[in-house]
């Protein structure tokens, strides 16, 4: 009996099946084409320099500052970072350094870091009203949720201070009185190594080339930390009528599910209202050189206020790196984003290490002095890098290649499927 029922279905003509499937297949192809990032005619974001430069110690500086958020117990790690950036950059360029803390500074911290930074540092305490739960948030519910996030094993999500930090860097740091007079900032973190000499002024070059945001490393966000973030930003994008640019397309992995079924995918995490998915790729914001006037724009402030009211900085663990990255993709021309691929950078267990430029190390330079560095290599762009340039990075290149699509003609074969 069962065989008689199902037998006719198995004899459906192939032409009929193809006729039914063809419109859906065509719609998916068209949808994927809309999210294709066209290859530019030429490289739109090249390194500012590809070898050592003689540091111009007399040139005009930009209105810029180095910024580190640290705690008193991170004295050793903070001192390591400042020692590194002093040796590799700031001993020539003498930019001021601002240390931020949510508690009163230990005099010992101030003493040590003042000495390491040659007196260029100031030490500020973040106002309590800035480092706390915003109005409208049920504090007890938020604290309970933070506890539960920690129990689920989401990195740092069980730490109340970490949530405050993410919210602070997402929407309040540029409003601090200590930063209001500055245009540019370079974010530093405790426990960082700069492994190459930085012999030019990145602030000057960012301004000269009309860049807005600079980064070193791009990688995946921890998906379970922010399941509702992308949907919230995508909803705000649509509400404000902001057109889609190529960097936003690069952030998104277009759905292969055909319309109208694709809409059901919007119920899943990291999806917009149409069912398309954020790839989770973002810029690692523990290093960023940025124009703070971007964060001060009405558009960015409105976006942050919208996100703040959603409560995701506490009821999820929305990170400032993801917020900055998606906001940059949404609001900034891709040509104004710069990859500092010539910088040697390590934080935590991840690093970027360019190979040294052949014939470009200026061994006779008095300002650069003597020293030892890794061997020069063909196509190298680094300056006196001390790390092993044979391994330029120790993390997967998927996100870096994906987010560079709008500005590079280089397309590894797998990026056609990104």
Short mmCIF file of C-alpha atoms in Angstrom, two decimals:
data_model
loop_
_atom_site.label_atom_id
_atom_site.label_comp_id
_atom_site.label_asym_id
_atom_site.label_seq_id
_atom_site.Cartn_x
_atom_site.Cartn_y
_atom_site.Cartn_z
CA UNK A 1 0.00 0.00 0.00
CA UNK A 2 2.75 2.47 0.98
CA UNK A 3 4.68 1.66 -2.16
CA UNK A 4 1.64 2.56 -4.32
CA UNK A 5 1.32 5.92 -2.57
CA UNK A 6 4.90 7.04 -2.92
CA UNK A 7 5.60 5.54 -6.34
CA UNK A 8 4.04 8.38 -8.40
CA UNK A 9 6.10 11.04 -6.55
CA UNK A 10 9.28 9.24 -7.49
CA UNK A 11 8.26 9.43 -11.16
CA UNK A 12 7.93 13.22 -11.36
CA UNK A 13 9.53 14.38 -14.59
CA UNK A 14 12.97 15.89 -14.27
CA UNK A 15 11.86 18.92 -16.33
CA UNK A 16 9.13 19.62 -13.79
CA UNK A 17 11.54 19.48 -10.83
CA UNK A 18 13.97 21.76 -12.67
CA UNK A 19 11.19 24.18 -13.56
CA UNK A 20 10.17 24.46 -9.92
CA UNK A 21 13.74 24.78 -8.63
CA UNK A 22 15.03 27.19 -11.28
CA UNK A 23 13.37 30.39 -9.95
CA UNK A 24 14.68 29.68 -6.45
CA UNK A 25 18.20 28.97 -7.73
CA UNK A 26 18.13 32.12 -9.86
CA UNK A 27 16.94 34.20 -6.88
CA UNK A 28 19.76 32.88 -4.68
CA UNK A 29 22.36 33.66 -7.37
CA UNK A 30 20.95 37.17 -7.75
CA UNK A 31 20.95 37.67 -3.98
CA UNK A 32 24.56 36.52 -3.64
CA UNK A 33 25.52 38.80 -6.53
CA UNK A 34 24.09 41.80 -4.66
CA UNK A 35 26.55 41.11 -1.84
CA UNK A 36 29.51 40.59 -4.12
CA UNK A 37 32.36 42.99 -3.37
CA UNK A 38 33.80 44.14 -6.70
CA UNK A 39 37.54 43.99 -7.16
CA UNK A 40 38.96 47.54 -7.31
CA UNK A 41 40.97 48.58 -10.35
CA UNK A 42 44.05 49.19 -8.18
CA UNK A 43 45.24 48.85 -4.60
CA UNK A 44 43.36 51.40 -2.48
CA UNK A 45 45.12 50.81 0.83
CA UNK A 46 48.85 50.29 0.57
CA UNK A 47 51.40 50.65 3.39
CA UNK A 48 52.42 54.24 4.00
CA UNK A 49 56.05 53.12 3.75
CA UNK A 50 57.69 49.80 2.90
CA UNK A 51 61.06 50.20 4.59
CA UNK A 52 62.74 52.14 7.39
CA UNK A 53 62.58 55.93 7.25
CA UNK A 54 64.85 58.44 8.89
CA UNK A 55 62.57 59.72 11.71
CA UNK A 56 61.65 63.36 11.12
CA UNK A 57 62.02 64.61 14.67
CA UNK A 58 61.38 68.24 13.74
CA UNK A 59 58.22 67.79 11.67
CA UNK A 60 54.87 69.15 12.85
CA UNK A 61 52.89 66.66 14.92
CA UNK A 62 49.20 65.92 14.68
CA UNK A 63 46.81 66.71 17.52
CA UNK A 64 47.07 63.17 18.90
CA UNK A 65 47.55 61.13 22.06
CA UNK A 66 48.31 57.54 23.08
CA UNK A 67 45.66 56.08 25.43
CA UNK A 68 45.80 53.10 27.77
CA UNK A 69 43.13 51.81 30.13
CA UNK A 70 44.89 49.97 32.95
CA UNK A 71 44.51 48.95 36.59
CA UNK A 72 46.99 49.33 39.39
CA UNK A 73 47.70 45.60 39.48
CA UNK A 74 48.71 45.73 35.78
CA UNK A 75 51.77 47.84 36.51
CA UNK A 76 54.26 45.34 35.07
CA UNK A 77 52.22 44.69 31.93
CA UNK A 78 51.54 48.38 31.35
CA UNK A 79 55.21 49.19 31.80
CA UNK A 80 56.08 46.49 29.27
CA UNK A 81 53.86 48.13 26.63
CA UNK A 82 55.20 51.63 27.25
CA UNK A 83 58.78 50.40 27.24
CA UNK A 84 58.13 48.78 23.87
CA UNK A 85 56.41 51.73 22.21
CA UNK A 86 58.99 54.15 23.60
CA UNK A 87 61.82 52.10 22.11
CA UNK A 88 60.14 51.53 18.77
CA UNK A 89 58.31 54.82 18.20
CA UNK A 90 57.77 57.51 20.80
CA UNK A 91 61.40 58.26 21.62
CA UNK A 92 61.44 60.07 18.25
CA UNK A 93 57.93 61.52 18.14
CA UNK A 94 57.16 62.40 21.77
CA UNK A 95 53.38 62.10 21.78
CA UNK A 96 51.61 62.45 25.14
CA UNK A 97 50.26 59.35 26.86
CA UNK A 98 47.01 59.19 28.83
CA UNK A 99 46.44 56.43 31.40
CA UNK A 100 42.84 55.76 32.43
CA UNK A 101 41.63 53.84 35.48
CA UNK A 102 38.22 53.31 37.01
CA UNK A 103 39.83 53.52 40.48
CA UNK A 104 42.28 55.89 42.12
CA UNK A 105 45.83 55.45 40.90
CA UNK A 106 48.47 53.83 43.07
CA UNK A 107 51.35 56.31 43.48
CA UNK A 108 53.77 53.52 42.60
CA UNK A 109 52.08 53.03 39.21
CA UNK A 110 52.36 56.74 38.49
CA UNK A 111 56.00 56.83 39.56
CA UNK A 112 57.08 53.90 37.38
CA UNK A 113 55.10 54.86 34.26
CA UNK A 114 56.10 58.50 34.51
CA UNK A 115 59.72 57.41 34.42
CA UNK A 116 59.24 54.99 31.52
CA UNK A 117 57.33 57.57 29.49
CA UNK A 118 59.88 60.31 30.22
CA UNK A 119 57.27 62.52 31.89
CA UNK A 120 54.91 62.52 28.89
CA UNK A 121 52.12 60.74 30.77
CA UNK A 122 49.04 61.97 32.59
CA UNK A 123 46.84 59.82 34.82
CA UNK A 124 43.08 60.23 34.94
CA UNK A 125 40.28 58.48 36.82
CA UNK A 126 37.17 57.69 34.79
CA UNK A 127 34.13 59.42 36.35
CA UNK A 128 31.92 57.00 38.28
CA UNK A 129 28.82 58.02 36.32
CA UNK A 130 30.59 56.91 33.15
CA UNK A 131 31.74 53.55 34.51
CA UNK A 132 28.42 52.13 35.63
CA UNK A 133 25.09 50.78 34.46
CA UNK A 134 23.16 53.26 32.32
CA UNK A 135 19.78 54.66 33.29
CA UNK A 136 16.90 52.35 32.48
CA UNK A 137 18.81 49.13 33.13
CA UNK A 138 17.56 46.83 35.88
CA UNK A 139 20.84 46.57 37.78
CA UNK A 140 19.93 43.45 39.76
CA UNK A 141 18.75 41.66 36.63
CA UNK A 142 21.88 42.75 34.75
CA UNK A 143 24.17 41.50 37.49
CA UNK A 144 22.37 38.16 37.60
CA UNK A 145 22.63 37.88 33.82
CA UNK A 146 26.35 38.68 33.94
CA UNK A 147 26.79 35.89 36.46
CA UNK A 148 24.94 33.47 34.20
CA UNK A 149 27.02 34.50 31.18
CA UNK A 150 30.14 33.64 33.14
CA UNK A 151 28.71 30.28 34.08
CA UNK A 152 28.08 29.56 30.38
CA UNK A 153 31.78 30.03 29.72
CA UNK A 154 31.59 33.17 27.57
CA UNK A 155 35.04 34.80 27.75
CA UNK A 156 35.11 37.69 30.26
CA UNK A 157 31.32 37.81 30.28
CA UNK A 158 31.15 36.98 33.98
CA UNK A 159 33.15 40.10 34.88
CA UNK A 160 31.02 43.17 35.54
CA UNK A 161 33.99 45.48 34.96
CA UNK A 162 34.55 44.01 31.52
CA UNK A 163 31.00 44.93 30.52
CA UNK A 164 31.58 48.47 31.78
CA UNK A 165 34.81 48.62 29.79
CA UNK A 166 33.13 47.50 26.55
CA UNK A 167 30.41 50.09 26.98
CA UNK A 168 32.95 52.78 27.88
CA UNK A 169 35.11 52.19 24.80
CA UNK A 170 32.01 51.88 22.61
CA UNK A 171 30.51 55.21 23.50
CA UNK A 172 32.06 57.34 26.22
CA UNK A 173 35.84 57.45 26.00
CA UNK A 174 35.93 60.22 23.40
CA UNK A 175 33.74 62.41 25.65
CA UNK A 176 36.23 62.51 28.52
CA UNK A 177 37.49 65.98 29.36
CA UNK A 178 41.06 64.72 29.07
CA UNK A 179 40.46 63.75 25.42
CA UNK A 180 38.17 66.52 24.19
CA UNK A 181 41.03 68.63 22.87
CA UNK A 182 42.53 65.81 20.79
CA UNK A 183 41.55 64.63 17.33
CA UNK A 184 43.55 61.39 17.00
CA UNK A 185 44.15 58.57 19.43
CA UNK A 186 46.24 55.40 19.46
CA UNK A 187 44.84 52.78 21.75
CA UNK A 188 47.30 50.77 23.80
CA UNK A 189 46.78 47.79 26.10
CA UNK A 190 48.87 46.33 28.90
CA UNK A 191 51.09 43.42 27.78
CA UNK A 192 51.81 44.46 24.20
CA UNK A 193 54.98 44.09 22.15
CA UNK A 194 55.76 46.30 19.18
CA UNK A 195 58.28 44.17 17.31
CA UNK A 196 59.28 46.58 14.54
CA UNK A 197 60.63 50.10 14.50
CA UNK A 198 57.92 52.62 13.58
CA UNK A 199 60.03 55.32 12.00
CA UNK A 200 57.27 57.50 10.54
CA UNK A 201 54.40 59.31 12.22
CA UNK A 202 51.22 57.25 11.66
CA UNK A 203 48.98 60.15 12.73
CA UNK A 204 50.50 62.41 10.08
CA UNK A 205 50.12 59.73 7.42
CA UNK A 206 46.53 58.95 8.44
CA UNK A 207 45.67 62.63 8.12
CA UNK A 208 47.60 63.05 4.85
CA UNK A 209 45.84 60.09 3.23
CA UNK A 210 42.43 61.04 4.68
CA UNK A 211 42.12 57.85 6.70
CA UNK A 212 39.73 57.51 9.63
CA UNK A 213 40.44 54.13 11.21
CA UNK A 214 43.55 51.94 11.36
CA UNK A 215 44.05 48.37 12.61
CA UNK A 216 46.55 45.52 12.63
CA UNK A 217 44.58 42.29 13.20
CA UNK A 218 41.15 41.14 12.01
CA UNK A 219 39.55 37.96 13.32
CA UNK A 220 36.32 36.34 14.43
CA UNK A 221 34.26 37.57 17.35
CA UNK A 222 33.08 35.00 19.93
CA UNK A 223 29.60 34.37 18.56
CA UNK A 224 27.87 33.50 21.83
CA UNK A 225 28.99 36.79 23.37
CA UNK A 226 26.77 38.98 21.18
CA UNK A 227 23.93 37.10 19.42
CA UNK A 228 21.75 40.22 19.11
CA UNK A 229 24.32 42.88 18.21
CA UNK A 230 24.32 42.60 14.43
CA UNK A 231 20.51 42.54 14.25
CA UNK A 232 20.33 45.69 16.35
CA UNK A 233 22.84 47.56 14.17
CA UNK A 234 21.24 46.29 10.96
CA UNK A 235 17.82 47.43 12.20
CA UNK A 236 19.24 50.88 12.97
CA UNK A 237 20.85 50.98 9.53
CA UNK A 238 17.51 50.30 7.87
CA UNK A 239 15.65 52.69 10.16
CA UNK A 240 18.07 55.50 9.24
CA UNK A 241 18.05 54.63 5.53
CA UNK A 242 21.83 54.21 5.34
CA UNK A 243 22.94 52.75 2.00
CA UNK A 244 25.01 49.58 1.88
CA UNK A 245 28.66 50.09 1.01
CA UNK A 246 31.28 47.52 0.05
CA UNK A 247 32.73 47.22 3.55
CA UNK A 248 29.31 46.37 4.96
CA UNK A 249 28.96 43.77 2.22
CA UNK A 250 32.36 42.38 3.22
CA UNK A 251 31.16 42.05 6.83
CA UNK A 252 28.13 40.02 5.77
CA UNK A 253 27.85 36.43 4.62
CA UNK A 254 24.82 36.45 2.34
CA UNK A 255 22.37 33.63 2.92
CA UNK A 256 22.11 30.79 0.42
CA UNK A 257 18.51 30.12 1.44
CA UNK A 258 16.06 31.32 -1.26
CA UNK A 259 13.31 33.87 -0.76
CA UNK A 260 10.78 33.69 0.88
CA UNK A 261 12.29 31.04 3.14
CA UNK A 262 15.33 33.22 3.83
CA UNK A 263 13.22 35.43 6.09
CA UNK A 264 12.90 32.58 8.58
CA UNK A 265 16.68 32.69 9.04
CA UNK A 266 16.24 36.08 10.74
CA UNK A 267 15.19 34.24 13.90
CA UNK A 268 18.75 32.95 14.27
CA UNK A 269 21.60 34.85 16.01
CA UNK A 270 23.75 37.29 14.01
CA UNK A 271 21.14 37.72 11.29
CA UNK A 272 19.46 40.80 9.93
CA UNK A 273 15.72 41.04 9.32
CA UNK A 274 16.20 39.51 5.86
CA UNK A 275 18.09 36.45 7.07
CA UNK A 276 21.61 37.43 6.03
CA UNK A 277 24.38 36.73 8.52
CA UNK A 278 27.22 38.73 10.02
CA UNK A 279 30.41 36.78 9.38
CA UNK A 280 31.60 37.68 12.94
CA UNK A 281 34.70 39.24 11.36
CA UNK A 282 35.87 42.40 13.07
CA UNK A 283 38.94 44.51 13.77
CA UNK A 284 40.74 43.67 17.00
CA UNK A 285 40.40 47.01 18.76
CA UNK A 286 43.09 46.59 21.41
CA UNK A 287 45.13 48.24 18.66
CA UNK A 288 43.47 51.04 16.80
CA UNK A 289 44.59 54.40 15.52
CA UNK A 290 41.52 56.46 14.83
CA UNK A 291 40.11 59.89 14.24
CA UNK A 292 37.98 60.57 17.32
CA UNK A 293 35.91 63.02 15.30
CA UNK A 294 34.35 59.95 13.69
CA UNK A 295 33.11 58.74 17.08
CA UNK A 296 31.91 62.26 17.83
CA UNK A 297 29.67 62.43 14.76
CA UNK A 298 25.93 62.60 15.29
CA UNK A 299 25.49 59.35 13.37
CA UNK A 300 27.88 57.37 15.59
CA UNK A 301 26.51 58.87 18.79
CA UNK A 302 22.94 58.09 17.71
CA UNK A 303 23.96 54.52 16.93
CA UNK A 304 25.60 54.11 20.32
CA UNK A 305 22.58 55.57 22.13
CA UNK A 306 20.34 53.15 20.24
CA UNK A 307 22.52 50.20 21.22
CA UNK A 308 22.80 51.40 24.82
CA UNK A 309 19.03 51.38 25.20
CA UNK A 310 18.92 47.79 23.93
CA UNK A 311 20.81 46.63 27.03
CA UNK A 312 23.13 44.31 25.15
CA UNK A 313 26.26 45.63 26.81
CA UNK A 314 25.06 43.83 29.95
CA UNK A 315 22.41 41.26 29.02
CA UNK A 316 24.83 40.05 26.36
CA UNK A 317 28.54 40.89 26.16
CA UNK A 318 28.67 43.33 23.29
CA UNK A 319 32.34 44.12 22.76
CA UNK A 320 33.70 47.49 21.72
CA UNK A 321 35.73 45.82 18.96
CA UNK A 322 32.59 44.50 17.30
CA UNK A 323 30.71 47.76 17.82
CA UNK A 324 33.55 49.84 16.36
CA UNK A 325 34.00 47.46 13.44
CA UNK A 326 30.36 47.32 12.42
CA UNK A 327 30.01 51.08 12.85
CA UNK A 328 33.07 51.68 10.66
CA UNK A 329 31.68 49.29 8.04
CA UNK A 330 28.35 51.10 8.18
CA UNK A 331 29.47 54.73 8.23
CA UNK A 332 32.99 55.00 6.75
CA UNK A 333 34.14 54.88 3.15
CA UNK A 334 36.23 51.67 2.89
CA UNK A 335 39.08 53.69 1.37
CA UNK A 336 39.42 55.51 4.70
CA UNK A 337 40.24 52.32 6.62
CA UNK A 338 43.92 51.42 6.87
CA UNK A 339 45.67 48.16 7.65
CA UNK A 340 49.01 48.78 9.37
CA UNK A 341 50.51 45.66 7.87
CA UNK A 342 54.03 47.04 8.31
CA UNK A 343 53.66 47.10 12.13
CA UNK A 344 54.91 44.21 14.21
CA UNK A 345 52.32 43.73 16.94
CA UNK A 346 51.62 41.15 19.63
CA UNK A 347 48.91 41.10 22.28
CA UNK A 348 47.88 38.07 24.26
CA UNK A 349 48.73 35.06 22.06
CA UNK A 350 48.08 36.69 18.66
CA UNK A 351 50.58 38.56 16.56
CA UNK A 352 51.32 40.20 13.24
CA UNK A 353 54.92 40.14 12.02
CA UNK A 354 55.97 41.61 8.67
CA UNK A 355 59.21 40.48 7.07
CA UNK A 356 61.99 43.04 6.92
CA UNK A 357 62.32 45.03 3.70
CA UNK A 358 65.37 44.07 1.63
CA UNK A 359 67.91 46.89 1.57
CA UNK A 360 65.64 49.09 3.64
CA UNK A 361 66.94 48.81 7.22
CA UNK A 362 69.18 51.93 7.26
CA UNK A 363 72.01 50.30 9.22
CA UNK A 364 74.06 53.52 9.13
CA UNK A 365 71.30 55.69 10.62
CA UNK A 366 72.44 57.59 13.72
CA UNK A 367 68.89 58.15 14.92
CA UNK A 368 67.89 54.51 14.56
CA UNK A 369 71.14 53.38 16.12
CA UNK A 370 72.68 49.94 16.03
CA UNK A 371 71.01 46.67 16.88
CA UNK A 372 70.00 43.29 15.62
CA UNK A 373 66.91 42.35 13.68
CA UNK A 374 65.51 39.46 11.70
CA UNK A 375 66.82 38.68 8.20
CA UNK A 376 65.52 40.67 5.26
CA UNK A 377 63.20 38.83 2.91
CA UNK A 378 61.88 39.37 -0.60
CA UNK A 379 58.67 41.44 -0.56
CA UNK A 380 59.28 42.39 3.06
CA UNK A 381 57.93 45.75 4.23
CA UNK A 382 59.04 45.86 7.88
CA UNK A 383 61.59 48.07 9.56
CA UNK A 384 64.06 46.33 11.86
CA UNK A 385 61.48 43.76 12.93
CA UNK A 386 62.74 41.43 15.63
CA UNK A 387 60.07 38.77 15.12
CA UNK A 388 60.34 35.97 12.57
CA UNK A 389 58.98 37.36 9.30
CA UNK A 390 58.57 33.88 7.87
CA UNK A 391 55.32 33.71 9.86
CA UNK A 392 53.49 36.98 9.25
CA UNK A 393 50.56 36.06 11.49
CA UNK A 394 49.49 33.21 13.75
CA UNK A 395 45.74 33.42 13.20
CA UNK A 396 43.56 32.43 10.28
CA UNK A 397 43.53 34.85 7.38
CA UNK A 398 39.82 34.48 6.54
CA UNK A 399 38.63 37.67 8.24
CA UNK A 400 41.61 39.77 7.19
CA UNK A 401 41.10 38.79 3.55
CA UNK A 402 37.36 39.27 3.80
CA UNK A 403 37.50 42.76 5.29
CA UNK A 404 40.21 43.90 2.87
CA UNK A 405 38.15 42.93 -0.18
CA UNK A 406 36.90 46.49 -0.91
CA UNK A 407 40.42 47.92 -1.15
CA UNK A 408 42.66 45.22 -2.60
CA UNK A 409 43.01 43.51 -5.93
CA UNK A 410 44.58 40.52 -4.19
CA UNK A 411 42.00 37.78 -3.89
CA UNK A 412 43.13 34.41 -2.55
CA UNK A 413 41.09 31.77 -4.33
CA UNK A 414 38.86 31.05 -1.33
CA UNK A 415 37.75 34.69 -1.03
CA UNK A 416 35.46 34.19 -3.99
CA UNK A 417 33.28 32.18 -1.61
CA UNK A 418 33.37 34.70 1.26
#
